[in-house]
Amino acid sequence: MNTPTVVLDQLAIGYLTKQGTKVVAEHLSANINRGQLTCLLGQNGIGKSTLLRTLSGFQPKLGGSITIEGRELSDYTDRQLARMIGVVLTERPDVQQMTAREMVSLGRSPYTGFWGRLSADDEQVVSQAMQLVGIEPLAERLVSTLSDGERQKVMIAKALAQQTPVVYLDEPTAFLDYPSKVEMLLLLRRISREAQKTIFLSTHDLELALQVADVLWLMEPGQLHIGQPRQLAAQGALARFVERSPGVSFDADRLSVSVVL
């Protein structure tokens, strides 16, 4: 049985502009479950980043509710929220003279304070996070010398070191080559199961998401489609999303995209 960790009820998202409030999406009701990898899809400008920022508490919702483990998101203090949600952003961290292990150790700051000294237990949590992601050999490497894939793994380990039940990732495969993209999504799928995390990420890597995700969220104007990849394929939602440009075809049986020349 899938246990919902994050629950959206009639959520409305958007932001303020000079002309007033811009509503990006509304009437969003859905669950994000523990132990599953959930991938968010949608065309550019549809509101994926706005949704992620709202779910993370980085910007206020316009209406409805977001609950995490039964408690309204806005009721958490910043420190409490840092123990509930880990966030991995697309931007490369701008750090100098910091090793990979030191970066992962920053994940313990909600428990120690930014300048707090790590206890033996904290150090063990850091080591376990690095081991789960498979980056122990990178421990003493400077973050600035790492490849994009290695750096993403370090940031994921940092989020795991926070020991939050929820991890959100914004385009975690954006700067990676294809084999690294596959490795990254398989890693996140494995972590969702082994660590029983609620992992929710946005991605443009449609075909990989179709093969790896447990659940897809597909944002369309005025609609949010949710289901397993084959469910959304059978409903025709994936074909509508993929076949927006002439010459692009979606095979619902094979869950594949082809270009007709």
PDB file of C-alpha atoms in Angstrom:
ATOM      1  CA  MET A   1       0.000   0.000   0.000  1.00  0.00           C
ATOM      2  CA  ASN A   2       1.353   3.433  -0.985  1.00  0.00           C
ATOM      3  CA  THR A   3       1.456   5.931   1.866  1.00  0.00           C
ATOM      4  CA  PRO A   4       0.946   9.589   0.887  1.00  0.00           C
ATOM      5  CA  THR A   5       3.515  11.919   2.421  1.00  0.00           C
ATOM      6  CA  VAL A   6       2.581  15.121   0.572  1.00  0.00           C
ATOM      7  CA  VAL A   7      -1.069  15.923  -0.116  1.00  0.00           C
ATOM      8  CA  LEU A   8      -2.315  18.737  -2.369  1.00  0.00           C
ATOM      9  CA  ASP A   9      -5.933  19.797  -2.003  1.00  0.00           C
ATOM     10  CA  GLN A  10      -7.340  22.328  -4.484  1.00  0.00           C
ATOM     11  CA  LEU A  11      -3.918  23.969  -4.652  1.00  0.00           C
ATOM     12  CA  ALA A  12      -3.541  27.192  -6.652  1.00  0.00           C
ATOM     13  CA  ILE A  13      -0.059  28.369  -7.620  1.00  0.00           C
ATOM     14  CA  GLY A  14       1.295  31.526  -9.193  1.00  0.00           C
ATOM     15  CA  TYR A  15       3.199  34.722  -8.483  1.00  0.00           C
ATOM     16  CA  LEU A  16       2.912  38.481  -8.306  1.00  0.00           C
ATOM     17  CA  THR A  17       3.569  40.691 -11.333  1.00  0.00           C
ATOM     18  CA  LYS A  18       3.342  44.432 -11.914  1.00  0.00           C
ATOM     19  CA  GLN A  19      -0.110  43.814 -13.350  1.00  0.00           C
ATOM     20  CA  GLY A  20      -1.257  41.788 -10.339  1.00  0.00           C
ATOM     21  CA  THR A  21      -1.406  38.118  -9.440  1.00  0.00           C
ATOM     22  CA  LYS A  22      -0.578  35.636 -12.203  1.00  0.00           C
ATOM     23  CA  VAL A  23      -2.322  32.294 -11.631  1.00  0.00           C
ATOM     24  CA  VAL A  24      -0.218  29.524 -13.173  1.00  0.00           C
ATOM     25  CA  ALA A  25      -2.402  26.543 -12.198  1.00  0.00           C
ATOM     26  CA  GLU A  26      -5.271  25.863  -9.831  1.00  0.00           C
ATOM     27  CA  HIS A  27      -7.544  23.103  -8.532  1.00  0.00           C
ATOM     28  CA  LEU A  28      -4.521  20.793  -8.129  1.00  0.00           C
ATOM     29  CA  SER A  29      -5.385  17.807  -5.923  1.00  0.00           C
ATOM     30  CA  ALA A  30      -2.915  14.934  -5.678  1.00  0.00           C
ATOM     31  CA  ASN A  31      -0.742  12.778  -3.417  1.00  0.00           C
ATOM     32  CA  ILE A  32       3.001  12.149  -3.530  1.00  0.00           C
ATOM     33  CA  ASN A  33       3.773   8.778  -1.994  1.00  0.00           C
ATOM     34  CA  ARG A  34       6.589   7.425   0.130  1.00  0.00           C
ATOM     35  CA  GLY A  35       8.877   4.864  -1.479  1.00  0.00           C
ATOM     36  CA  GLN A  36       8.125   5.999  -5.010  1.00  0.00           C
ATOM     37  CA  LEU A  37       9.842   8.039  -7.698  1.00  0.00           C
ATOM     38  CA  THR A  38       7.397  10.613  -9.071  1.00  0.00           C
ATOM     39  CA  CYS A  39       8.359  12.591 -12.187  1.00  0.00           C
ATOM     40  CA  LEU A  40       6.808  15.917 -13.196  1.00  0.00           C
ATOM     41  CA  LEU A  41       6.492  16.560 -16.925  1.00  0.00           C
ATOM     42  CA  GLY A  42       5.215  19.507 -18.914  1.00  0.00           C
ATOM     43  CA  GLN A  43       6.156  21.916 -21.653  1.00  0.00           C
ATOM     44  CA  ASN A  44       8.314  24.957 -20.949  1.00  0.00           C
ATOM     45  CA  GLY A  45       6.425  27.712 -19.154  1.00  0.00           C
ATOM     46  CA  ILE A  46       3.610  25.468 -17.963  1.00  0.00           C
ATOM     47  CA  GLY A  47       4.495  26.005 -14.294  1.00  0.00           C
ATOM     48  CA  LYS A  48       6.712  23.095 -13.233  1.00  0.00           C
ATOM     49  CA  SER A  49       9.260  25.315 -11.479  1.00  0.00           C
ATOM     50  CA  THR A  50       6.498  27.365  -9.852  1.00  0.00           C
ATOM     51  CA  LEU A  51       4.932  24.165  -8.524  1.00  0.00           C
ATOM     52  CA  LEU A  52       8.249  22.911  -7.156  1.00  0.00           C
ATOM     53  CA  ARG A  53       9.018  26.240  -5.489  1.00  0.00           C
ATOM     54  CA  THR A  54       5.552  26.290  -3.927  1.00  0.00           C
ATOM     55  CA  LEU A  55       5.800  22.715  -2.681  1.00  0.00           C
ATOM     56  CA  SER A  56       9.223  23.528  -1.211  1.00  0.00           C
ATOM     57  CA  GLY A  57       7.894  26.566   0.662  1.00  0.00           C
ATOM     58  CA  PHE A  58      10.085  28.947  -1.358  1.00  0.00           C
ATOM     59  CA  GLN A  59       7.042  30.925  -2.483  1.00  0.00           C
ATOM     60  CA  PRO A  60       3.504  31.130  -1.070  1.00  0.00           C
ATOM     61  CA  LYS A  61       0.561  29.274  -2.548  1.00  0.00           C
ATOM     62  CA  LEU A  62      -2.377  31.269  -3.865  1.00  0.00           C
ATOM     63  CA  GLY A  63      -5.041  28.959  -2.466  1.00  0.00           C
ATOM     64  CA  GLY A  64      -5.854  25.459  -1.314  1.00  0.00           C
ATOM     65  CA  SER A  65      -3.565  23.454   0.936  1.00  0.00           C
ATOM     66  CA  ILE A  66      -0.307  21.505   0.986  1.00  0.00           C
ATOM     67  CA  THR A  67       0.168  19.077   3.862  1.00  0.00           C
ATOM     68  CA  ILE A  68       3.299  17.120   4.683  1.00  0.00           C
ATOM     69  CA  GLU A  69       2.813  14.132   6.941  1.00  0.00           C
ATOM     70  CA  GLY A  70      -0.583  15.510   7.922  1.00  0.00           C
ATOM     71  CA  ARG A  71       0.543  19.058   8.779  1.00  0.00           C
ATOM     72  CA  GLU A  72      -0.022  22.186   6.682  1.00  0.00           C
ATOM     73  CA  LEU A  73       3.187  23.350   5.009  1.00  0.00           C
ATOM     74  CA  SER A  74       2.798  26.933   6.258  1.00  0.00           C
ATOM     75  CA  ASP A  75       2.606  25.721   9.866  1.00  0.00           C
ATOM     76  CA  TYR A  76       6.228  24.541   9.818  1.00  0.00           C
ATOM     77  CA  THR A  77       8.989  26.874  10.941  1.00  0.00           C
ATOM     78  CA  ASP A  78      11.977  27.241   8.611  1.00  0.00           C
ATOM     79  CA  ARG A  79      14.046  24.961  10.823  1.00  0.00           C
ATOM     80  CA  GLN A  80      11.291  22.355  11.002  1.00  0.00           C
ATOM     81  CA  LEU A  81      10.831  22.514   7.243  1.00  0.00           C
ATOM     82  CA  ALA A  82      14.563  21.908   6.752  1.00  0.00           C
ATOM     83  CA  ARG A  83      14.041  18.617   8.565  1.00  0.00           C
ATOM     84  CA  MET A  84      11.088  17.686   6.359  1.00  0.00           C
ATOM     85  CA  ILE A  85      12.154  18.681   2.819  1.00  0.00           C
ATOM     86  CA  GLY A  86      15.468  18.332   1.021  1.00  0.00           C
ATOM     87  CA  VAL A  87      15.802  20.317  -2.213  1.00  0.00           C
ATOM     88  CA  VAL A  88      18.298  19.772  -5.037  1.00  0.00           C
ATOM     89  CA  LEU A  89      18.305  22.633  -7.549  1.00  0.00           C
ATOM     90  CA  THR A  90      19.550  22.733 -11.134  1.00  0.00           C
ATOM     91  CA  GLU A  91      22.081  25.508 -10.504  1.00  0.00           C
ATOM     92  CA  ARG A  92      25.683  24.478  -9.958  1.00  0.00           C
ATOM     93  CA  PRO A  93      26.846  25.329  -6.420  1.00  0.00           C
ATOM     94  CA  ASP A  94      29.288  28.256  -6.442  1.00  0.00           C
ATOM     95  CA  VAL A  95      31.784  27.054  -3.864  1.00  0.00           C
ATOM     96  CA  GLN A  96      35.540  27.215  -3.673  1.00  0.00           C
ATOM     97  CA  GLN A  97      37.935  25.110  -1.620  1.00  0.00           C
ATOM     98  CA  MET A  98      35.209  22.824  -0.285  1.00  0.00           C
ATOM     99  CA  THR A  99      35.514  19.070  -0.478  1.00  0.00           C
ATOM    100  CA  ALA A 100      32.677  16.776  -1.435  1.00  0.00           C
ATOM    101  CA  ARG A 101      32.418  15.469   2.111  1.00  0.00           C
ATOM    102  CA  GLU A 102      32.271  19.012   3.506  1.00  0.00           C
ATOM    103  CA  MET A 103      29.453  19.821   1.090  1.00  0.00           C
ATOM    104  CA  VAL A 104      27.493  16.721   2.121  1.00  0.00           C
ATOM    105  CA  SER A 105      28.113  17.634   5.778  1.00  0.00           C
ATOM    106  CA  LEU A 106      26.195  20.891   5.248  1.00  0.00           C
ATOM    107  CA  GLY A 107      23.110  18.708   5.106  1.00  0.00           C
ATOM    108  CA  ARG A 108      23.415  18.330   8.853  1.00  0.00           C
ATOM    109  CA  SER A 109      23.036  22.091   9.482  1.00  0.00           C
ATOM    110  CA  PRO A 110      19.300  21.841  10.407  1.00  0.00           C
ATOM    111  CA  TYR A 111      20.418  19.745  13.352  1.00  0.00           C
ATOM    112  CA  THR A 112      23.706  21.415  14.321  1.00  0.00           C
ATOM    113  CA  GLY A 113      23.355  25.026  13.139  1.00  0.00           C
ATOM    114  CA  PHE A 114      25.452  26.257  10.213  1.00  0.00           C
ATOM    115  CA  TRP A 115      28.634  26.618  12.289  1.00  0.00           C
ATOM    116  CA  GLY A 116      27.890  23.711  14.567  1.00  0.00           C
ATOM    117  CA  ARG A 117      30.382  20.959  15.100  1.00  0.00           C
ATOM    118  CA  LEU A 118      29.359  17.566  13.778  1.00  0.00           C
ATOM    119  CA  SER A 119      29.010  14.829  16.361  1.00  0.00           C
ATOM    120  CA  ALA A 120      30.077  11.247  15.766  1.00  0.00           C
ATOM    121  CA  ASP A 121      26.458  10.458  14.912  1.00  0.00           C
ATOM    122  CA  ASP A 122      26.375  13.323  12.386  1.00  0.00           C
ATOM    123  CA  GLU A 123      29.566  12.050  10.769  1.00  0.00           C
ATOM    124  CA  GLN A 124      28.033   8.603  10.498  1.00  0.00           C
ATOM    125  CA  VAL A 125      24.932  10.011   8.799  1.00  0.00           C
ATOM    126  CA  VAL A 126      27.165  11.826   6.293  1.00  0.00           C
ATOM    127  CA  SER A 127      29.118   8.643   5.583  1.00  0.00           C
ATOM    128  CA  GLN A 128      25.919   6.648   5.114  1.00  0.00           C
ATOM    129  CA  ALA A 129      24.513   9.249   2.694  1.00  0.00           C
ATOM    130  CA  MET A 130      27.699   9.178   0.608  1.00  0.00           C
ATOM    131  CA  GLN A 131      27.708   5.388   0.648  1.00  0.00           C
ATOM    132  CA  LEU A 132      24.068   5.212  -0.489  1.00  0.00           C
ATOM    133  CA  VAL A 133      24.828   7.462  -3.452  1.00  0.00           C
ATOM    134  CA  GLY A 134      28.154   5.720  -4.124  1.00  0.00           C
ATOM    135  CA  ILE A 135      30.488   8.726  -3.876  1.00  0.00           C
ATOM    136  CA  GLU A 136      32.885   7.638  -1.121  1.00  0.00           C
ATOM    137  CA  PRO A 137      35.876   7.869  -3.526  1.00  0.00           C
ATOM    138  CA  LEU A 138      35.051  11.548  -4.104  1.00  0.00           C
ATOM    139  CA  ALA A 139      35.134  12.478  -0.410  1.00  0.00           C
ATOM    140  CA  GLU A 140      38.335  14.569  -0.495  1.00  0.00           C
ATOM    141  CA  ARG A 141      37.877  15.969  -4.001  1.00  0.00           C
ATOM    142  CA  LEU A 142      37.097  19.662  -4.282  1.00  0.00           C
ATOM    143  CA  VAL A 143      33.540  20.237  -5.491  1.00  0.00           C
ATOM    144  CA  SER A 144      34.826  22.670  -8.116  1.00  0.00           C
ATOM    145  CA  THR A 145      36.825  19.849  -9.760  1.00  0.00           C
ATOM    146  CA  LEU A 146      33.916  17.412 -10.079  1.00  0.00           C
ATOM    147  CA  SER A 147      32.048  16.584 -13.264  1.00  0.00           C
ATOM    148  CA  ASP A 148      28.397  17.597 -13.562  1.00  0.00           C
ATOM    149  CA  GLY A 149      27.262  14.064 -12.745  1.00  0.00           C
ATOM    150  CA  GLU A 150      29.572  13.758  -9.750  1.00  0.00           C
ATOM    151  CA  ARG A 151      28.466  17.160  -8.448  1.00  0.00           C
ATOM    152  CA  GLN A 152      24.787  16.196  -8.755  1.00  0.00           C
ATOM    153  CA  LYS A 153      25.461  13.050  -6.743  1.00  0.00           C
ATOM    154  CA  VAL A 154      27.141  15.138  -4.044  1.00  0.00           C
ATOM    155  CA  MET A 155      24.106  17.425  -3.851  1.00  0.00           C
ATOM    156  CA  ILE A 156      21.790  14.411  -3.617  1.00  0.00           C
ATOM    157  CA  ALA A 157      23.931  12.993  -0.810  1.00  0.00           C
ATOM    158  CA  LYS A 158      23.708  16.379   0.943  1.00  0.00           C
ATOM    159  CA  ALA A 159      19.904  16.191   0.736  1.00  0.00           C
ATOM    160  CA  LEU A 160      19.987  12.640   2.102  1.00  0.00           C
ATOM    161  CA  ALA A 161      22.205  13.770   4.980  1.00  0.00           C
ATOM    162  CA  GLN A 162      19.362  16.111   5.991  1.00  0.00           C
ATOM    163  CA  GLN A 163      17.372  12.952   6.765  1.00  0.00           C
ATOM    164  CA  THR A 164      14.168  14.458   5.399  1.00  0.00           C
ATOM    165  CA  PRO A 165      11.249  12.236   4.395  1.00  0.00           C
ATOM    166  CA  VAL A 166      10.755  14.328   1.231  1.00  0.00           C
ATOM    167  CA  VAL A 167      13.301  15.191  -1.478  1.00  0.00           C
ATOM    168  CA  TYR A 168      12.461  17.525  -4.381  1.00  0.00           C
ATOM    169  CA  LEU A 169      14.759  17.837  -7.394  1.00  0.00           C
ATOM    170  CA  ASP A 170      14.573  20.423 -10.177  1.00  0.00           C
ATOM    171  CA  GLU A 171      15.855  18.971 -13.468  1.00  0.00           C
ATOM    172  CA  PRO A 172      18.521  16.743 -11.841  1.00  0.00           C
ATOM    173  CA  THR A 173      19.673  15.417 -15.248  1.00  0.00           C
ATOM    174  CA  ALA A 174      19.890  18.797 -17.000  1.00  0.00           C
ATOM    175  CA  PHE A 175      23.674  18.895 -17.533  1.00  0.00           C
ATOM    176  CA  LEU A 176      24.329  15.178 -17.936  1.00  0.00           C
ATOM    177  CA  ASP A 177      25.119  12.997 -20.931  1.00  0.00           C
ATOM    178  CA  TYR A 178      22.695  10.194 -21.730  1.00  0.00           C
ATOM    179  CA  PRO A 179      24.379   7.366 -19.794  1.00  0.00           C
ATOM    180  CA  SER A 180      24.682   9.659 -16.780  1.00  0.00           C
ATOM    181  CA  LYS A 181      21.002  10.604 -17.073  1.00  0.00           C
ATOM    182  CA  VAL A 182      20.052   6.933 -16.929  1.00  0.00           C
ATOM    183  CA  GLU A 183      22.359   6.340 -13.975  1.00  0.00           C
ATOM    184  CA  MET A 184      20.944   9.351 -12.120  1.00  0.00           C
ATOM    185  CA  LEU A 185      17.282   8.378 -12.482  1.00  0.00           C
ATOM    186  CA  LEU A 186      18.000   4.757 -11.570  1.00  0.00           C
ATOM    187  CA  LEU A 187      19.881   6.000  -8.510  1.00  0.00           C
ATOM    188  CA  LEU A 188      16.922   8.132  -7.415  1.00  0.00           C
ATOM    189  CA  ARG A 189      14.533   5.234  -7.981  1.00  0.00           C
ATOM    190  CA  ARG A 190      16.753   2.977  -5.846  1.00  0.00           C
ATOM    191  CA  ILE A 191      17.005   5.567  -3.071  1.00  0.00           C
ATOM    192  CA  SER A 192      13.229   5.998  -2.985  1.00  0.00           C
ATOM    193  CA  ARG A 193      12.926   2.308  -2.236  1.00  0.00           C
ATOM    194  CA  GLU A 194      15.946   1.587  -0.044  1.00  0.00           C
ATOM    195  CA  ALA A 195      15.586   4.722   2.097  1.00  0.00           C
ATOM    196  CA  GLN A 196      11.775   4.897   1.771  1.00  0.00           C
ATOM    197  CA  LYS A 197      11.982   8.514   0.633  1.00  0.00           C
ATOM    198  CA  THR A 198       9.287  10.506  -1.120  1.00  0.00           C
ATOM    199  CA  ILE A 199      11.176  11.654  -4.222  1.00  0.00           C
ATOM    200  CA  PHE A 200       9.582  14.146  -6.615  1.00  0.00           C
ATOM    201  CA  LEU A 201      11.450  15.648  -9.554  1.00  0.00           C
ATOM    202  CA  SER A 202      10.858  17.714 -12.655  1.00  0.00           C
ATOM    203  CA  THR A 203      12.406  16.542 -15.902  1.00  0.00           C
ATOM    204  CA  HIS A 204      12.415  17.028 -19.674  1.00  0.00           C
ATOM    205  CA  ASP A 205      13.771  13.510 -20.190  1.00  0.00           C
ATOM    206  CA  LEU A 206      10.426  12.056 -21.214  1.00  0.00           C
ATOM    207  CA  GLU A 207      11.490   8.641 -22.459  1.00  0.00           C
ATOM    208  CA  LEU A 208      13.634   7.972 -19.392  1.00  0.00           C
ATOM    209  CA  ALA A 209      10.814   9.032 -17.096  1.00  0.00           C
ATOM    210  CA  LEU A 210       8.460   6.677 -18.927  1.00  0.00           C
ATOM    211  CA  GLN A 211      10.773   3.764 -18.184  1.00  0.00           C
ATOM    212  CA  VAL A 212      11.917   4.612 -14.657  1.00  0.00           C
ATOM    213  CA  ALA A 213       9.156   6.585 -12.879  1.00  0.00           C
ATOM    214  CA  ASP A 214       6.602   4.892 -10.668  1.00  0.00           C
ATOM    215  CA  VAL A 215       4.176   7.782 -11.153  1.00  0.00           C
ATOM    216  CA  LEU A 216       4.008  10.624 -13.675  1.00  0.00           C
ATOM    217  CA  TRP A 217       2.519  14.069 -13.172  1.00  0.00           C
ATOM    218  CA  LEU A 218       1.829  15.666 -16.546  1.00  0.00           C
ATOM    219  CA  MET A 219       0.932  19.344 -16.446  1.00  0.00           C
ATOM    220  CA  GLU A 220      -1.203  20.696 -19.264  1.00  0.00           C
ATOM    221  CA  PRO A 221      -3.036  24.030 -19.440  1.00  0.00           C
ATOM    222  CA  GLY A 222      -5.852  23.742 -16.920  1.00  0.00           C
ATOM    223  CA  GLN A 223      -5.155  20.075 -16.163  1.00  0.00           C
ATOM    224  CA  LEU A 224      -2.884  17.813 -14.143  1.00  0.00           C
ATOM    225  CA  HIS A 225      -2.777  14.189 -15.263  1.00  0.00           C
ATOM    226  CA  ILE A 226      -1.484  11.672 -12.710  1.00  0.00           C
ATOM    227  CA  GLY A 227      -0.858   7.974 -13.099  1.00  0.00           C
ATOM    228  CA  GLN A 228       1.562   5.240 -14.036  1.00  0.00           C
ATOM    229  CA  PRO A 229       3.177   5.723 -17.465  1.00  0.00           C
ATOM    230  CA  ARG A 230       0.968   3.111 -19.135  1.00  0.00           C
ATOM    231  CA  GLN A 231      -2.136   4.632 -17.603  1.00  0.00           C
ATOM    232  CA  LEU A 232      -1.368   8.071 -19.051  1.00  0.00           C
ATOM    233  CA  ALA A 233      -0.473   6.463 -22.370  1.00  0.00           C
ATOM    234  CA  ALA A 234      -3.804   4.637 -22.490  1.00  0.00           C
ATOM    235  CA  GLN A 235      -5.649   7.862 -21.677  1.00  0.00           C
ATOM    236  CA  GLY A 236      -4.007   9.647 -24.603  1.00  0.00           C
ATOM    237  CA  ALA A 237      -2.454  12.323 -22.375  1.00  0.00           C
ATOM    238  CA  LEU A 238       1.112  11.407 -23.334  1.00  0.00           C
ATOM    239  CA  ALA A 239       0.317  11.398 -27.061  1.00  0.00           C
ATOM    240  CA  ARG A 240      -1.176  14.902 -26.786  1.00  0.00           C
ATOM    241  CA  PHE A 241       1.907  16.091 -24.934  1.00  0.00           C
ATOM    242  CA  VAL A 242       4.419  14.541 -27.335  1.00  0.00           C
ATOM    243  CA  GLU A 243       2.682  15.127 -30.660  1.00  0.00           C
ATOM    244  CA  ARG A 244       2.478  18.909 -30.402  1.00  0.00           C
ATOM    245  CA  SER A 245       4.982  19.283 -33.253  1.00  0.00           C
ATOM    246  CA  PRO A 246       4.548  17.828 -36.757  1.00  0.00           C
ATOM    247  CA  GLY A 247       6.672  14.754 -37.398  1.00  0.00           C
ATOM    248  CA  VAL A 248       6.782  13.585 -33.769  1.00  0.00           C
ATOM    249  CA  SER A 249       4.908  10.401 -32.939  1.00  0.00           C
ATOM    250  CA  PHE A 250       4.196   8.606 -29.661  1.00  0.00           C
ATOM    251  CA  ASP A 251       3.824   4.816 -29.500  1.00  0.00           C
ATOM    252  CA  ALA A 252       1.555   4.053 -26.551  1.00  0.00           C
ATOM    253  CA  ASP A 253       2.319   0.327 -26.614  1.00  0.00           C
ATOM    254  CA  ARG A 254       6.093   0.732 -26.532  1.00  0.00           C
ATOM    255  CA  LEU A 255       6.086   3.970 -24.520  1.00  0.00           C
ATOM    256  CA  SER A 256       8.450   5.450 -27.075  1.00  0.00           C
ATOM    257  CA  VAL A 257       8.823   8.605 -29.124  1.00  0.00           C
ATOM    258  CA  SER A 258       9.839   8.640 -32.785  1.00  0.00           C
ATOM    259  CA  VAL A 259      10.551  11.323 -35.348  1.00  0.00           C
ATOM    260  CA  VAL A 260       9.010  10.839 -38.774  1.00  0.00           C
ATOM    261  CA  LEU A 261      11.331  12.162 -41.477  1.00  0.00           C
TER     262      LEU A 261
END
